[in-house]
Amino acid sequence: MARVNEHFLKLKAGYLFPEIGRRVAKFCGEHPEAHVIRLGIGDVTEPLPPAVVEAMHRAVDELASRDTFRGYGPEQGYEFLRSAIVEHAYQSRGVEVSPDEVFVSDGSKCDTGNILEIFGRENIVAITDPVYPVYVDTNVMAGRTGELDKSGRYEGLVYIPLTAENDFTPALPETRVDLIYLCYPNNPTGTVASRATLERWVDYARENGSIILFDAAYEPYITDPAIPHSIFEVEGARDVALEFRSFSKDAGFTGVRCAYTVIPKELSASLPDGGKQPLHPLWNRRHATKFNGTSYIVQRGAEAAFSPEGRRQVRALVDFYLANAKRLREGLEATGITVYGGVNAPYIWLKTPGGLSSWQFFDRLLERAHLVGTPGSGFGPSGEGYFRLSAFNSREIVEEAVERFQRALA
Ligand code: MLT
């Protein structure tokens, strides 16, 4: 009989967000009159920027005519988009990346999971804790871990705690690791990494032959001018890091789907004979074999996010969500709750009051205020006792949520 990939059976019962959805659906079934406000998953709510919509309409019209019709595009992305990315996301900040180092895709969630295919199974992987669950689950699926232990950690993974006690700054691991996921601005804590922190990690990777998988999906939310926007702003990072970026959280593409991964040509990993293998051709091979490119319409939309009016409109969207985050922060602080994040990120990370566990707080908030957030423990054991709120919503709903919080926690 055909065998399953048994590693899937090690996974916790469900992916975090479907589990939240299940609990909320149950609550709504039992309380059909309740108007539930969702500040759980980090999904955008505002419509696409007009410049993006217009570009996508034009692209549809091109495909509607025999003269301008296009079929398969380059798997790695159209040159027009790869060049626009380099110019606006990197060169504008003095970072050298060439267009052929940019691989356009349909999302960073897919990229952060798929990238594992080009790394050997024996690599030791470090994650910060709490962490975006995709990094953990995809390593479990790939067989790079043992079982889940009682503390909620998978054997074989190296967990680096991010807590209020260490100011949410990831300490270097005590044992050598090969692959390190860093996500900054951080999901879920909403905190940022200083240049000194990133330099420490790049130095560590250079000394230990490690590779940093840097997820910068929330980069547009950085407001502090001292914080690097890209790992490649750190000297020497091109030898030891690759970077994921996305159009989801700034241009509102969570449903449209477009992201990219930058793999510098210098970046190499070791071969069994001790030699070195550049990763760029491997990822290129993987991408071209398993992916037929992001749709032309979507890539034209993404390109338009970099046009002068597109940039203004995208900035306005990011500022809108940041103002929501500020409102949430201030509203919660007024109730005496300790709040982190929300200044350079669309996420608020709060300490649950009264020693409640993350899921106890989730249930209480749902029952008393009909509010949904994300339990910190769902992002890893060090998230226990914390809770995440997303600032992606309309202002009206954010205001209503703040009032409900204040009533429920008074
Ligand atoms: C989240 O809520 O953490 C995000 O929506 C996850 C994602 O972007 O996939």
mmCIF file of N, CA and C in Angstrom, residues 182-267:
data_model
loop_
_atom_site.group_PDB
_atom_site.id
_atom_site.type_symbol
_atom_site.label_atom_id
_atom_site.label_comp_id
_atom_site.label_asym_id
_atom_site.label_seq_id
_atom_site.Cartn_x
_atom_site.Cartn_y
_atom_site.Cartn_z
ATOM 1 N N LEU A 182 14.585 34.828 10.409
ATOM 2 C CA LEU A 182 14.368 36.091 11.117
ATOM 3 C C LEU A 182 13.267 36.831 10.373
ATOM 4 N N CYS A 183 12.296 37.337 11.086
ATOM 5 C CA CYS A 183 11.188 38.074 10.466
ATOM 6 C C CYS A 183 11.139 39.457 11.097
ATOM 7 N N TYR A 184 11.451 40.474 10.300
ATOM 8 C CA TYR A 184 11.447 41.862 10.812
ATOM 9 C C TYR A 184 10.951 42.844 9.782
ATOM 10 N N PRO A 185 10.028 43.758 10.210
ATOM 11 C CA PRO A 185 9.325 43.833 11.479
ATOM 12 C C PRO A 185 8.675 42.499 11.802
ATOM 13 N N ASN A 186 8.626 42.190 13.087
ATOM 14 C CA ASN A 186 8.314 40.838 13.485
ATOM 15 C C ASN A 186 6.811 40.533 13.521
ATOM 16 N N ASN A 187 6.492 39.422 12.921
ATOM 17 C CA ASN A 187 5.190 38.795 13.119
ATOM 18 C C ASN A 187 5.462 37.620 14.051
ATOM 19 N N PRO A 188 4.887 37.544 15.240
ATOM 20 C CA PRO A 188 3.705 38.262 15.699
ATOM 21 C C PRO A 188 3.935 39.435 16.649
ATOM 22 N N THR A 189 5.172 39.705 17.112
ATOM 23 C CA THR A 189 5.317 40.644 18.239
ATOM 24 C C THR A 189 5.247 42.115 17.823
ATOM 25 N N GLY A 190 5.338 42.377 16.517
ATOM 26 C CA GLY A 190 5.280 43.760 16.055
ATOM 27 C C GLY A 190 6.522 44.575 16.404
ATOM 28 N N THR A 191 7.581 43.891 16.865
ATOM 29 C CA THR A 191 8.803 44.609 17.244
ATOM 30 C C THR A 191 9.784 44.611 16.062
ATOM 31 N N VAL A 192 10.849 45.409 16.187
ATOM 32 C CA VAL A 192 11.822 45.500 15.094
ATOM 33 C C VAL A 192 13.214 45.083 15.557
ATOM 34 N N ALA A 193 14.089 44.819 14.595
ATOM 35 C CA ALA A 193 15.484 44.494 14.921
ATOM 36 C C ALA A 193 16.342 45.708 14.607
ATOM 37 N N SER A 194 17.169 46.089 15.565
ATOM 38 C CA SER A 194 18.077 47.222 15.335
ATOM 39 C C SER A 194 19.176 46.789 14.360
ATOM 40 N N ARG A 195 19.884 47.773 13.854
ATOM 41 C CA ARG A 195 21.013 47.443 12.970
ATOM 42 C C ARG A 195 22.026 46.579 13.718
ATOM 43 N N ALA A 196 22.271 46.893 14.987
ATOM 44 C CA ALA A 196 23.257 46.129 15.760
ATOM 45 C C ALA A 196 22.823 44.663 15.877
ATOM 46 N N THR A 197 21.536 44.429 16.082
ATOM 47 C CA THR A 197 21.055 43.045 16.180
ATOM 48 C C THR A 197 21.276 42.320 14.859
ATOM 49 N N LEU A 198 20.918 42.968 13.769
ATOM 50 C CA LEU A 198 21.080 42.309 12.460
ATOM 51 C C LEU A 198 22.564 42.078 12.159
ATOM 52 N N GLU A 199 23.411 43.028 12.546
ATOM 53 C CA GLU A 199 24.862 42.848 12.319
ATOM 54 C C GLU A 199 25.379 41.639 13.107
ATOM 55 N N ARG A 200 24.881 41.496 14.328
ATOM 56 C CA ARG A 200 25.312 40.360 15.160
ATOM 57 C C ARG A 200 24.949 39.042 14.476
ATOM 58 N N TRP A 201 23.755 39.000 13.894
ATOM 59 C CA TRP A 201 23.316 37.767 13.235
ATOM 60 C C TRP A 201 24.084 37.502 11.942
ATOM 61 N N VAL A 202 24.353 38.560 11.215
ATOM 62 C CA VAL A 202 25.122 38.373 9.974
ATOM 63 C C VAL A 202 26.531 37.887 10.328
ATOM 64 N N ASP A 203 27.124 38.457 11.363
ATOM 65 C CA ASP A 203 28.462 38.004 11.789
ATOM 66 C C ASP A 203 28.405 36.539 12.204
ATOM 67 N N TYR A 204 27.356 36.206 12.960
ATOM 68 C CA TYR A 204 27.204 34.807 13.407
ATOM 69 C C TYR A 204 27.134 33.882 12.188
ATOM 70 N N ALA A 205 26.313 34.251 11.219
ATOM 71 C CA ALA A 205 26.134 33.408 10.033
ATOM 72 C C ALA A 205 27.443 33.284 9.263
ATOM 73 N N ARG A 206 28.179 34.353 9.172
ATOM 74 C CA ARG A 206 29.463 34.308 8.442
ATOM 75 C C ARG A 206 30.470 33.413 9.173
ATOM 76 N N GLU A 207 30.459 33.490 10.491
ATOM 77 C CA GLU A 207 31.428 32.673 11.253
ATOM 78 C C GLU A 207 31.058 31.199 11.258
ATOM 79 N N ASN A 208 29.760 30.918 11.156
ATOM 80 C CA ASN A 208 29.306 29.532 11.339
ATOM 81 C C ASN A 208 28.848 28.849 10.051
ATOM 82 N N GLY A 209 28.977 29.532 8.932
ATOM 83 C CA GLY A 209 28.517 28.945 7.667
ATOM 84 C C GLY A 209 27.006 28.750 7.664
ATOM 85 N N SER A 210 26.285 29.632 8.339
ATOM 86 C CA SER A 210 24.821 29.521 8.417
ATOM 87 C C SER A 210 24.174 30.425 7.370
ATOM 88 N N ILE A 211 22.891 30.208 7.161
ATOM 89 C CA ILE A 211 22.146 31.049 6.217
ATOM 90 C C ILE A 211 20.933 31.645 6.925
ATOM 91 N N ILE A 212 20.740 32.946 6.733
ATOM 92 C CA ILE A 212 19.599 33.648 7.328
ATOM 93 C C ILE A 212 18.488 33.734 6.292
ATOM 94 N N LEU A 213 17.305 33.253 6.670
ATOM 95 C CA LEU A 213 16.121 33.376 5.818
ATOM 96 C C LEU A 213 15.357 34.573 6.365
ATOM 97 N N PHE A 214 15.518 35.704 5.710
ATOM 98 C CA PHE A 214 15.012 36.963 6.277
ATOM 99 C C PHE A 214 13.661 37.314 5.665
ATOM 100 N N ASP A 215 12.641 37.322 6.491
ATOM 101 C CA ASP A 215 11.284 37.606 6.026
ATOM 102 C C ASP A 215 10.968 39.072 6.330
ATOM 103 N N ALA A 216 10.889 39.876 5.274
ATOM 104 C CA ALA A 216 10.666 41.318 5.435
ATOM 105 C C ALA A 216 9.287 41.708 4.902
ATOM 106 N N ALA A 217 8.312 40.827 5.079
ATOM 107 C CA ALA A 217 6.975 41.082 4.528
ATOM 108 C C ALA A 217 6.347 42.364 5.083
ATOM 109 N N TYR A 218 6.772 42.771 6.284
ATOM 110 C CA TYR A 218 6.153 43.952 6.910
ATOM 111 C C TYR A 218 7.056 45.186 6.827
ATOM 112 N N GLU A 219 8.062 45.121 5.978
ATOM 113 C CA GLU A 219 9.042 46.203 5.841
ATOM 114 C C GLU A 219 8.413 47.586 5.626
ATOM 115 N N PRO A 220 7.331 47.710 4.834
ATOM 116 C CA PRO A 220 6.805 49.061 4.596
ATOM 117 C C PRO A 220 6.287 49.739 5.868
ATOM 118 N N TYR A 221 6.134 48.983 6.944
ATOM 119 C CA TYR A 221 5.591 49.557 8.179
ATOM 120 C C TYR A 221 6.662 50.189 9.060
ATOM 121 N N ILE A 222 7.931 50.085 8.646
ATOM 122 C CA ILE A 222 8.998 50.674 9.469
ATOM 123 C C ILE A 222 8.871 52.196 9.439
ATOM 124 N N THR A 223 8.757 52.796 10.624
ATOM 125 C CA THR A 223 8.678 54.257 10.699
ATOM 126 C C THR A 223 9.936 54.858 11.322
ATOM 127 N N ASP A 224 10.672 54.029 12.054
ATOM 128 C CA ASP A 224 11.885 54.512 12.733
ATOM 129 C C ASP A 224 13.038 54.556 11.722
ATOM 130 N N PRO A 225 13.596 55.756 11.457
ATOM 131 C CA PRO A 225 14.629 55.863 10.409
ATOM 132 C C PRO A 225 15.906 55.082 10.716
ATOM 133 N N ALA A 226 16.106 54.673 11.971
ATOM 134 C CA ALA A 226 17.349 53.957 12.310
ATOM 135 C C ALA A 226 17.250 52.455 12.004
ATOM 136 N N ILE A 227 16.056 51.977 11.682
ATOM 137 C CA ILE A 227 15.879 50.533 11.507
ATOM 138 C C ILE A 227 16.114 50.129 10.043
ATOM 139 N N PRO A 228 16.997 49.160 9.790
ATOM 140 C CA PRO A 228 17.206 48.711 8.401
ATOM 141 C C PRO A 228 15.927 48.096 7.825
ATOM 142 N N HIS A 229 15.702 48.320 6.537
ATOM 143 C CA HIS A 229 14.521 47.766 5.869
ATOM 144 C C HIS A 229 14.811 46.407 5.242
ATOM 145 N N SER A 230 16.099 46.164 5.012
ATOM 146 C CA SER A 230 16.492 44.920 4.339
ATOM 147 C C SER A 230 17.710 44.349 5.057
ATOM 148 N N ILE A 231 17.810 43.038 5.088
ATOM 149 C CA ILE A 231 19.010 42.421 5.671
ATOM 150 C C ILE A 231 20.244 42.818 4.852
ATOM 151 N N PHE A 232 20.006 43.117 3.559
ATOM 152 C CA PHE A 232 21.146 43.458 2.699
ATOM 153 C C PHE A 232 21.712 44.855 2.991
ATOM 154 N N GLU A 233 21.070 45.596 3.899
ATOM 155 C CA GLU A 233 21.670 46.862 4.335
ATOM 156 C C GLU A 233 22.841 46.604 5.277
ATOM 157 N N VAL A 234 22.960 45.362 5.736
ATOM 158 C CA VAL A 234 24.059 45.012 6.644
ATOM 159 C C VAL A 234 25.227 44.484 5.808
ATOM 160 N N GLU A 235 26.392 45.025 6.066
ATOM 161 C CA GLU A 235 27.571 44.617 5.290
ATOM 162 C C GLU A 235 27.827 43.114 5.442
ATOM 163 N N GLY A 236 28.094 42.471 4.327
ATOM 164 C CA GLY A 236 28.412 41.041 4.364
ATOM 165 C C GLY A 236 27.194 40.139 4.284
ATOM 166 N N ALA A 237 25.989 40.718 4.288
ATOM 167 C CA ALA A 237 24.774 39.886 4.321
ATOM 168 C C ALA A 237 24.557 39.132 3.012
ATOM 169 N N ARG A 238 25.052 39.673 1.911
ATOM 170 C CA ARG A 238 24.804 38.992 0.624
ATOM 171 C C ARG A 238 25.411 37.592 0.592
ATOM 172 N N ASP A 239 26.424 37.358 1.407
ATOM 173 C CA ASP A 239 27.058 36.028 1.424
ATOM 174 C C ASP A 239 26.272 35.033 2.264
ATOM 175 N N VAL A 240 25.381 35.542 3.128
ATOM 176 C CA VAL A 240 24.791 34.629 4.126
ATOM 177 C C VAL A 240 23.275 34.761 4.274
ATOM 178 N N ALA A 241 22.617 35.542 3.420
ATOM 179 C CA ALA A 241 21.177 35.742 3.635
ATOM 180 C C ALA A 241 20.414 35.786 2.327
ATOM 181 N N LEU A 242 19.169 35.372 2.407
ATOM 182 C CA LEU A 242 18.216 35.634 1.331
ATOM 183 C C LEU A 242 17.024 36.334 1.963
ATOM 184 N N GLU A 243 16.210 36.980 1.128
ATOM 185 C CA GLU A 243 15.156 37.831 1.697
ATOM 186 C C GLU A 243 13.823 37.622 0.992
ATOM 187 N N PHE A 244 12.768 37.570 1.799
ATOM 188 C CA PHE A 244 11.399 37.459 1.281
ATOM 189 C C PHE A 244 10.716 38.809 1.431
ATOM 190 N N ARG A 245 10.021 39.214 0.379
ATOM 191 C CA ARG A 245 9.222 40.449 0.432
ATOM 192 C C ARG A 245 7.860 40.174 -0.200
ATOM 193 N N SER A 246 6.912 41.042 0.096
ATOM 194 C CA SER A 246 5.537 40.781 -0.333
ATOM 195 C C SER A 246 4.804 42.070 -0.691
ATOM 196 N N PHE A 247 3.824 41.959 -1.568
ATOM 197 C CA PHE A 247 2.932 43.088 -1.852
ATOM 198 C C PHE A 247 1.657 42.991 -1.020
ATOM 199 N N SER A 248 1.554 41.950 -0.177
ATOM 200 C CA SER A 248 0.294 41.694 0.532
ATOM 201 C C SER A 248 -0.094 42.793 1.499
ATOM 202 N N LYS A 249 0.859 43.183 2.352
ATOM 203 C CA LYS A 249 0.479 43.993 3.501
ATOM 204 C C LYS A 249 0.560 45.485 3.225
ATOM 205 N N ASP A 250 1.191 45.886 2.127
ATOM 206 C CA ASP A 250 1.194 47.324 1.836
ATOM 207 C C ASP A 250 0.271 47.654 0.659
ATOM 208 N N ALA A 251 0.403 46.919 -0.456
ATOM 209 C CA ALA A 251 -0.463 47.207 -1.611
ATOM 210 C C ALA A 251 -1.800 46.471 -1.493
ATOM 211 N N GLY A 252 -1.979 45.709 -0.449
ATOM 212 C CA GLY A 252 -3.280 45.051 -0.223
ATOM 213 C C GLY A 252 -3.483 43.802 -1.058
ATOM 214 N N PHE A 253 -2.405 43.064 -1.323
ATOM 215 C CA PHE A 253 -2.463 41.925 -2.251
ATOM 216 C C PHE A 253 -2.727 40.577 -1.576
ATOM 217 N N THR A 254 -3.280 40.553 -0.361
ATOM 218 C CA THR A 254 -3.454 39.237 0.277
ATOM 219 C C THR A 254 -4.325 38.315 -0.577
ATOM 220 N N GLY A 255 -5.281 38.917 -1.287
ATOM 221 C CA GLY A 255 -6.108 38.102 -2.177
ATOM 222 C C GLY A 255 -5.596 38.075 -3.607
ATOM 223 N N VAL A 256 -4.851 39.095 -3.996
ATOM 224 C CA VAL A 256 -4.350 39.180 -5.381
ATOM 225 C C VAL A 256 -3.164 38.231 -5.591
ATOM 226 N N ARG A 257 -2.294 38.163 -4.603
ATOM 227 C CA ARG A 257 -1.132 37.271 -4.527
ATOM 228 C C ARG A 257 0.068 37.705 -5.384
ATOM 229 N N CYS A 258 1.018 38.349 -4.760
ATOM 230 C CA CYS A 258 2.307 38.607 -5.416
ATOM 231 C C CYS A 258 3.364 38.903 -4.346
ATOM 232 N N ALA A 259 4.506 38.283 -4.497
ATOM 233 C CA ALA A 259 5.615 38.469 -3.557
ATOM 234 C C ALA A 259 6.908 38.228 -4.327
ATOM 235 N N TYR A 260 8.034 38.309 -3.639
ATOM 236 C CA TYR A 260 9.297 37.959 -4.302
ATOM 237 C C TYR A 260 10.341 37.554 -3.284
ATOM 238 N N THR A 261 11.292 36.794 -3.777
ATOM 239 C CA THR A 261 12.419 36.358 -2.958
ATOM 240 C C THR A 261 13.696 36.809 -3.652
ATOM 241 N N VAL A 262 14.608 37.385 -2.875
ATOM 242 C CA VAL A 262 15.889 37.826 -3.433
ATOM 243 C C VAL A 262 16.966 36.843 -2.991
ATOM 244 N N ILE A 263 17.630 36.244 -3.974
ATOM 245 C CA ILE A 263 18.727 35.316 -3.676
ATOM 246 C C ILE A 263 20.008 35.866 -4.313
ATOM 247 N N PRO A 264 20.907 36.406 -3.497
ATOM 248 C CA PRO A 264 22.148 36.949 -4.065
ATOM 249 C C PRO A 264 22.962 35.838 -4.728
ATOM 250 N N LYS A 265 23.669 36.218 -5.772
ATOM 251 C CA LYS A 265 24.475 35.220 -6.497
ATOM 252 C C LYS A 265 25.596 34.665 -5.620
ATOM 253 N N GLU A 266 26.054 35.459 -4.648
ATOM 254 C CA GLU A 266 27.158 35.005 -3.786
ATOM 255 C C GLU A 266 26.720 33.928 -2.800
ATOM 256 N N LEU A 267 25.447 33.829 -2.524
ATOM 257 C CA LEU A 267 24.970 32.974 -1.430
ATOM 258 C C LEU A 267 25.158 31.497 -1.780
#
